Tab-separated table of C-alpha atoms in Angstrom:
chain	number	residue	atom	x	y	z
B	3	UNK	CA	16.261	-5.681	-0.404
B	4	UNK	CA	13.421	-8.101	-0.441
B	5	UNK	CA	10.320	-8.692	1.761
B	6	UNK	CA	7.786	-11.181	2.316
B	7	UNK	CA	4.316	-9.979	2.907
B	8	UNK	CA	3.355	-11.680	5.788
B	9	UNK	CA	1.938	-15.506	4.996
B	10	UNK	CA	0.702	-13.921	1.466
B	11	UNK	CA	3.810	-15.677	-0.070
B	12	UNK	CA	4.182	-12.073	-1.829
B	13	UNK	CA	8.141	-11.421	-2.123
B	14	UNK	CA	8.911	-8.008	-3.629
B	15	UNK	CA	11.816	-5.482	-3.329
B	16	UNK	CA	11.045	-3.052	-0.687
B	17	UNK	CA	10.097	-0.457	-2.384
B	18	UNK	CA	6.519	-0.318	-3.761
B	19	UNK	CA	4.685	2.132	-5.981
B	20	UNK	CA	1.835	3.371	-4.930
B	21	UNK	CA	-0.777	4.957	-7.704
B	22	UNK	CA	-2.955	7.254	-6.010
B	23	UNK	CA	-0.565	10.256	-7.617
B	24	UNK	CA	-1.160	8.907	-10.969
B	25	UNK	CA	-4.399	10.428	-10.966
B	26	UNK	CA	-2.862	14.127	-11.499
B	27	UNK	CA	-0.805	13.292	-14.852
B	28	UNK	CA	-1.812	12.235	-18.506
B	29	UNK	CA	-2.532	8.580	-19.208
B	30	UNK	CA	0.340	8.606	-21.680
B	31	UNK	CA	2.903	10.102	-18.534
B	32	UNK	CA	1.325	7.428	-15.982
B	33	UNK	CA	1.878	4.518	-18.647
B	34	UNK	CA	5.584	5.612	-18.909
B	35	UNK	CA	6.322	6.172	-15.283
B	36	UNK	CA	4.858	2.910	-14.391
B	37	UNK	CA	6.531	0.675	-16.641
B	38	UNK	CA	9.743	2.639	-15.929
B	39	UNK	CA	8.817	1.657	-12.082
B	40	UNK	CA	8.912	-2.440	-13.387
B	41	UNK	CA	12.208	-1.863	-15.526
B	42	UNK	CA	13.646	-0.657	-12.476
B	43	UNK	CA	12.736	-3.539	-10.248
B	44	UNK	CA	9.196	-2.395	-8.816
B	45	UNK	CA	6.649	-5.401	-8.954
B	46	UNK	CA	4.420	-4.320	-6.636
B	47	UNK	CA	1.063	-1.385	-7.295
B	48	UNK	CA	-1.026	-0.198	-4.756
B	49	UNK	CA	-3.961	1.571	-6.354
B	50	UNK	CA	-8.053	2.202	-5.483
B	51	UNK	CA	-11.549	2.115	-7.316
B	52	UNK	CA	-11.793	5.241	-5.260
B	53	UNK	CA	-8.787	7.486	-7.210
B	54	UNK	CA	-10.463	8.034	-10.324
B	55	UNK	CA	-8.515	6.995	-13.383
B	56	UNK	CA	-5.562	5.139	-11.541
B	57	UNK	CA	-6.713	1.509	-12.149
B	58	UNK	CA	-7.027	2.415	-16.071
B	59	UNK	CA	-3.346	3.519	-16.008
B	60	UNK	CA	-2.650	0.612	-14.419
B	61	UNK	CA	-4.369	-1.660	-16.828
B	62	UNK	CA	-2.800	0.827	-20.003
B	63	UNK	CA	0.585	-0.589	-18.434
B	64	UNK	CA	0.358	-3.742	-17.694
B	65	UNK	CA	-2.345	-5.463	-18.906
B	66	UNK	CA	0.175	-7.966	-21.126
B	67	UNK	CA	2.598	-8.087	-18.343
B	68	UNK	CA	0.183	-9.241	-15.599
B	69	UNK	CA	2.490	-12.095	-14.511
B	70	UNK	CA	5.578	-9.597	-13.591
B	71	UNK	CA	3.631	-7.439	-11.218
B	72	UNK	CA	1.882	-7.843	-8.347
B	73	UNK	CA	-1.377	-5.567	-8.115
B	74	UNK	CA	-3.441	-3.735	-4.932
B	75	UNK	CA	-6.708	-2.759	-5.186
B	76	UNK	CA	-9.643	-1.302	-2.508
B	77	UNK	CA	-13.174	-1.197	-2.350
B	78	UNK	CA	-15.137	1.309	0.167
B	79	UNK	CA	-18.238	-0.961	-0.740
B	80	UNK	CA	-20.749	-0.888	2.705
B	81	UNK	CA	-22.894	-3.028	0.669
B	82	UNK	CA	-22.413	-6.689	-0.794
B	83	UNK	CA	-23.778	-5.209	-3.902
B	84	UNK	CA	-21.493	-2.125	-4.191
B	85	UNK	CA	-18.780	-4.891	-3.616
B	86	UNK	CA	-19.316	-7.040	-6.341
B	87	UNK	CA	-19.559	-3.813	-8.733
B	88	UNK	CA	-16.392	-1.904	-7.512
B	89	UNK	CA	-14.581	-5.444	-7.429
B	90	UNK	CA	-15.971	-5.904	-11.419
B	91	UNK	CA	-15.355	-2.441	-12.361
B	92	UNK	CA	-11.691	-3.071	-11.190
B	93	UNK	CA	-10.839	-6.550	-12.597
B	94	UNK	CA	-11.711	-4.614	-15.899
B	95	UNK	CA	-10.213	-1.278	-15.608
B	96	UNK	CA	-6.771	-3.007	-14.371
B	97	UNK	CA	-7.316	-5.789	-17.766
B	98	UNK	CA	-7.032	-8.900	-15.235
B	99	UNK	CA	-8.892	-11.798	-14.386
B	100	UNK	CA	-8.053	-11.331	-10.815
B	101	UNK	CA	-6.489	-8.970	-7.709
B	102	UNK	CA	-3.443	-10.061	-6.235
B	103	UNK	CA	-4.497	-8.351	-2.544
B	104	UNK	CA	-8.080	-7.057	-2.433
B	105	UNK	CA	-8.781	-4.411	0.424
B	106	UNK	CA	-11.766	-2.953	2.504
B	107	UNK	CA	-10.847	0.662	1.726
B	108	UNK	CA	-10.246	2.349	5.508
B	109	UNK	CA	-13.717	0.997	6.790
B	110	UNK	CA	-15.053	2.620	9.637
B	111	UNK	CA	-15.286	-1.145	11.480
B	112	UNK	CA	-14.050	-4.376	11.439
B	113	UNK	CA	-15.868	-6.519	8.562
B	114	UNK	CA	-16.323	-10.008	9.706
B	115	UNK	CA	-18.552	-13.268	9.119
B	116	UNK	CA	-21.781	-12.521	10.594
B	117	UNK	CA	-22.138	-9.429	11.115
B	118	UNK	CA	-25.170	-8.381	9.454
B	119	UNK	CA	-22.935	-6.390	6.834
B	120	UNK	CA	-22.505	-9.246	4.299
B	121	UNK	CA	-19.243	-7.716	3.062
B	122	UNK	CA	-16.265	-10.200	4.556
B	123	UNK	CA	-18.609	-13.093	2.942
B	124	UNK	CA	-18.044	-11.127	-0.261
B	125	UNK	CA	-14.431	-11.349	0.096
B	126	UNK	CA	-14.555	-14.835	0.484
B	127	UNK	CA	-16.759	-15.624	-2.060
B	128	UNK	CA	-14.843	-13.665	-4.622
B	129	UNK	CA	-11.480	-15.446	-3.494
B	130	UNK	CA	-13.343	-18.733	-3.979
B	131	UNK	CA	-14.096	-17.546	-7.447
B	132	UNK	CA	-10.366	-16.905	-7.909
B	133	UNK	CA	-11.080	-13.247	-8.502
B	134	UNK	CA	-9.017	-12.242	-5.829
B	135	UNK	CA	-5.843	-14.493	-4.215
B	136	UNK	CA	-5.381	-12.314	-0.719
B	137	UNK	CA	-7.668	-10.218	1.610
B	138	UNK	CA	-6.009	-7.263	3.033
B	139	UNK	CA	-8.022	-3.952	4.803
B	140	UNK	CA	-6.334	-0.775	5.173
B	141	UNK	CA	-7.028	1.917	7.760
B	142	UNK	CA	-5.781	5.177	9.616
B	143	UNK	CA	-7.609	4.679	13.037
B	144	UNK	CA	-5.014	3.054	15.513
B	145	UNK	CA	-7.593	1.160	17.645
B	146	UNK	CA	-9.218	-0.285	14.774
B	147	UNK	CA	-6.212	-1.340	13.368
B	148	UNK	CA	-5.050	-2.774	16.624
B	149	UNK	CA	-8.489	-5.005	16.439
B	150	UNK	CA	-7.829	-5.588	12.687
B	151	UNK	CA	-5.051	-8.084	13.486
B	152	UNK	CA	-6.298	-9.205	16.971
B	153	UNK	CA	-9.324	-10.386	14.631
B	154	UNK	CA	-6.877	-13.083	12.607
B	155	UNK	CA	-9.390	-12.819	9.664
B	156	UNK	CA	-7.110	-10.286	7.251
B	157	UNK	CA	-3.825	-11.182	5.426
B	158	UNK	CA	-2.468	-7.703	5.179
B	159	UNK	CA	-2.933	-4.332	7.100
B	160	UNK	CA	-2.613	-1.364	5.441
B	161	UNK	CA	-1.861	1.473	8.139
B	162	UNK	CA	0.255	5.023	7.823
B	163	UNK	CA	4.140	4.054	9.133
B	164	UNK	CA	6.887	6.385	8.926
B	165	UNK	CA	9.763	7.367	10.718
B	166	UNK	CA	7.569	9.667	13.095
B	167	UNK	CA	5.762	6.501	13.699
B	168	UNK	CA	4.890	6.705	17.448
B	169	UNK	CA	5.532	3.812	20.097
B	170	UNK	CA	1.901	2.628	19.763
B	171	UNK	CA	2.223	2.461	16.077
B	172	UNK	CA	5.479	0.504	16.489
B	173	UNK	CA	3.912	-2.064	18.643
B	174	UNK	CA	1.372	-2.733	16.304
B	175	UNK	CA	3.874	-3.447	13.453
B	176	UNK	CA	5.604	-6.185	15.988
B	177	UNK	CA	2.034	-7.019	16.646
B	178	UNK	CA	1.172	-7.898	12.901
B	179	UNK	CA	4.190	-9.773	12.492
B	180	UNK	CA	3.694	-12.029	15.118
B	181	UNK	CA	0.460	-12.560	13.902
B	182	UNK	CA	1.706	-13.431	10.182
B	183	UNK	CA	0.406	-10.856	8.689
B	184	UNK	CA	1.611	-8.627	5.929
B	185	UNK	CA	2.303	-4.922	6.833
B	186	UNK	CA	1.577	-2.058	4.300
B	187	UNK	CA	3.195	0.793	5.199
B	188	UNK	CA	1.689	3.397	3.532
B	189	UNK	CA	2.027	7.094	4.195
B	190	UNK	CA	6.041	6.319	3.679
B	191	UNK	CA	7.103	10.177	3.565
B	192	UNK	CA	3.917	11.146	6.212
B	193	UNK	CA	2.101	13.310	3.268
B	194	UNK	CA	5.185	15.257	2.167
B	195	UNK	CA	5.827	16.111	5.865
B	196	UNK	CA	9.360	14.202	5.703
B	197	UNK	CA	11.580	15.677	2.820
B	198	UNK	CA	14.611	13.270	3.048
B	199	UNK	CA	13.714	9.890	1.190
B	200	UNK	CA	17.010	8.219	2.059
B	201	UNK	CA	16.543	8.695	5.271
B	202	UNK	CA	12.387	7.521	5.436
B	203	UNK	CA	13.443	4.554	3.349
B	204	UNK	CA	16.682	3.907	5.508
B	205	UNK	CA	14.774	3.934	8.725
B	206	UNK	CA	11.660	1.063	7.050
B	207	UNK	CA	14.482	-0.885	5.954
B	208	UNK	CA	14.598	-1.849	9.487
B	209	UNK	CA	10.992	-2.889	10.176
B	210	UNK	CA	8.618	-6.003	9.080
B	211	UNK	CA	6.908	-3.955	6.542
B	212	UNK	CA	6.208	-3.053	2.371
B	213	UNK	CA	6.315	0.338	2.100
B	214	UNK	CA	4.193	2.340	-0.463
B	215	UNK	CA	5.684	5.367	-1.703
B	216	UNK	CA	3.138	7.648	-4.143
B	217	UNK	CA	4.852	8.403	-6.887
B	218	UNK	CA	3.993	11.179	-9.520
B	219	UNK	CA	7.045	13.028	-11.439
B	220	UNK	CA	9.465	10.574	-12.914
B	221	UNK	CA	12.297	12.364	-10.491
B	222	UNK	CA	10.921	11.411	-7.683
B	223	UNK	CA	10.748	7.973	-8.802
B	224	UNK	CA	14.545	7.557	-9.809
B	225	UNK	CA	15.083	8.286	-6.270
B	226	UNK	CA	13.479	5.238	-4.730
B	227	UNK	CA	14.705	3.054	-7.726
B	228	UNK	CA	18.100	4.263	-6.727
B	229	UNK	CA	16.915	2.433	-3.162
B	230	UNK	CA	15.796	-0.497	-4.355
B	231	UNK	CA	17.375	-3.844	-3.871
B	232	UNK	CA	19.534	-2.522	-1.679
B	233	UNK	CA	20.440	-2.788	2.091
B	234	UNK	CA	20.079	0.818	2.975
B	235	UNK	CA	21.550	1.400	6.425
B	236	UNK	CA	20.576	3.719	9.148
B	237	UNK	CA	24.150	5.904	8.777
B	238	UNK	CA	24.581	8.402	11.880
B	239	UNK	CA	24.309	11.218	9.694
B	240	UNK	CA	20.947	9.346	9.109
B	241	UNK	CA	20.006	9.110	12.115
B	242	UNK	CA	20.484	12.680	13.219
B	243	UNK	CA	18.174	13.326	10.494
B	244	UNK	CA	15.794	11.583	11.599
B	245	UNK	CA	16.094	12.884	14.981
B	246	UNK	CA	15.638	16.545	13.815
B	247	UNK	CA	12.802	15.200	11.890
B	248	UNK	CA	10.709	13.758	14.646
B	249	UNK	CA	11.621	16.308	16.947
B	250	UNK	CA	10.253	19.025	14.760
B	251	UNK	CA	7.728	17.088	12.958
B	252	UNK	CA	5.925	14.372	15.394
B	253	UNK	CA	2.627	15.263	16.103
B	254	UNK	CA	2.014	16.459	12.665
B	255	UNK	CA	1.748	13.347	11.248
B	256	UNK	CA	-0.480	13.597	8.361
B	257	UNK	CA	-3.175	10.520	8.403
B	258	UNK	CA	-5.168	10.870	5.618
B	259	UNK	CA	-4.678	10.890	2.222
B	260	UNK	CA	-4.355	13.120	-0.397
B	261	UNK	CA	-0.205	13.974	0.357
B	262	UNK	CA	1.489	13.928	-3.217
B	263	UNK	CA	4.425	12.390	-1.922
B	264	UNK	CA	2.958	9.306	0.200
């Protein structure tokens, strides 16, 4: 099943990798699992200069296949300065002359032109350069995300959507995609909370967005390829799942990062 992220022009199976679990095996095991991931129909990474060694496993992949994959990166720069070094640092851990979607790393505000912070001007300097080709901003604060796209200035919104999603965060999914944005779902199994990945997958299927599953044991990661390019249906035995789920589980939605299945 494919997906378009928002205007980006980005079309990729719905069912992206996301690298923060990376961090926790050997280079050699992250190299493997990755380019397993691409066999197997993944072309889109989701990674940060913040999770240690994850970019360099990324680059140990896929340096020499940078024109099959599609690769997210973050900065938590609050300074143009610590920009331009966390967005250098990356372009040559990952081995690429430039970052497919190029995020403010859950900022505590909005970053915009003129606002004494310097940092959106960064972005679009850096996509002038060609150094980047989309800017995206993630986040885990509903009201700020809710400004995020009322702001029109991002491409993509990173934000935690699951199945225990609640009504707000619903709305602000329509909300993106009416704006043209692309929608990042990240926190795909809510931190480990949700145990049943047919059934998380099943249930995104259904919505406007990309979601990012982290991905650590190669197991885990024959499940979702097992997913992939196909039209996974909410099933009623599904669905009761996912009512026992919410009813149990909503309210403990976990928000932050960290979750080894995300």
């Amino acid at each position: 099943m494919l997906h378009t992220l928002g205007k980006t022009g980005i079309t990729v199976d719905k069912v992206a990798f996301g690298a923060l679990p990376i961090q926790r095996v050997t280079k050699e095991e992250a190299v493997t699992l990755l380019r397993r991931a691409l066999e197997g129909g993944i072309t889109y990474f989701d990674t940060a200069r913040g999770y240690t060694d994850s970019e360099e496993k990324l680059g140990a992949a896929f340096a020499h296949l940078r024109d099959k994959v599609y690769i997210a990166t973050k900065t938590g720069a609050t300074k143009p300065e610590a920009f331009w070094a966390d967005l250098e640092t990356s372009l040559r851990n990952l081995g690429t002359d430039h970052i497919d979607v190029y995020q403010f790393h859950n900022p505590s505000f909005v970053p915009r032109p003129g606002d004494g912070s310097g940092l959106y001007e960064c972005m679009l300097e850096a996509k002038k350069q060609g150094k980047i080709l989309h800017i995206g901003i993630t986040n885990h604060r509903i009201g700020l995300a809710e400004e995020i796209v009322d702001s029109g200035l991002y491409e993509t919104l990173q934000y935690p959507f699951s199945l225990l999603a609640s009504e707000r965060d619903r709305a602000l999914v329509t909300k993106t995609a009416e704006a043209g944005m692309g929608f990042i779902a990240m926190k795909a199994m809510s931190g480990g909370l949700i145990t049943d990945s047919r059934a998380a997958c099943a249930f995104l299927n259904g919505w406007p967005v990309l979601p990012i599953y982290g991905v650590q044991r190669p197991s885990e990661l024959e499940e979702f390829l097992s997913y992939g390019g196909k039209d996974l249906a909410l099933t009623p035995e599904l669905e009761a799942v996912i009512a026992k789920d919410r009813e149990q589980l909503a309210g403990g939605v976990c928000r932050g990062v960290g979750g080894w299945w995300s």
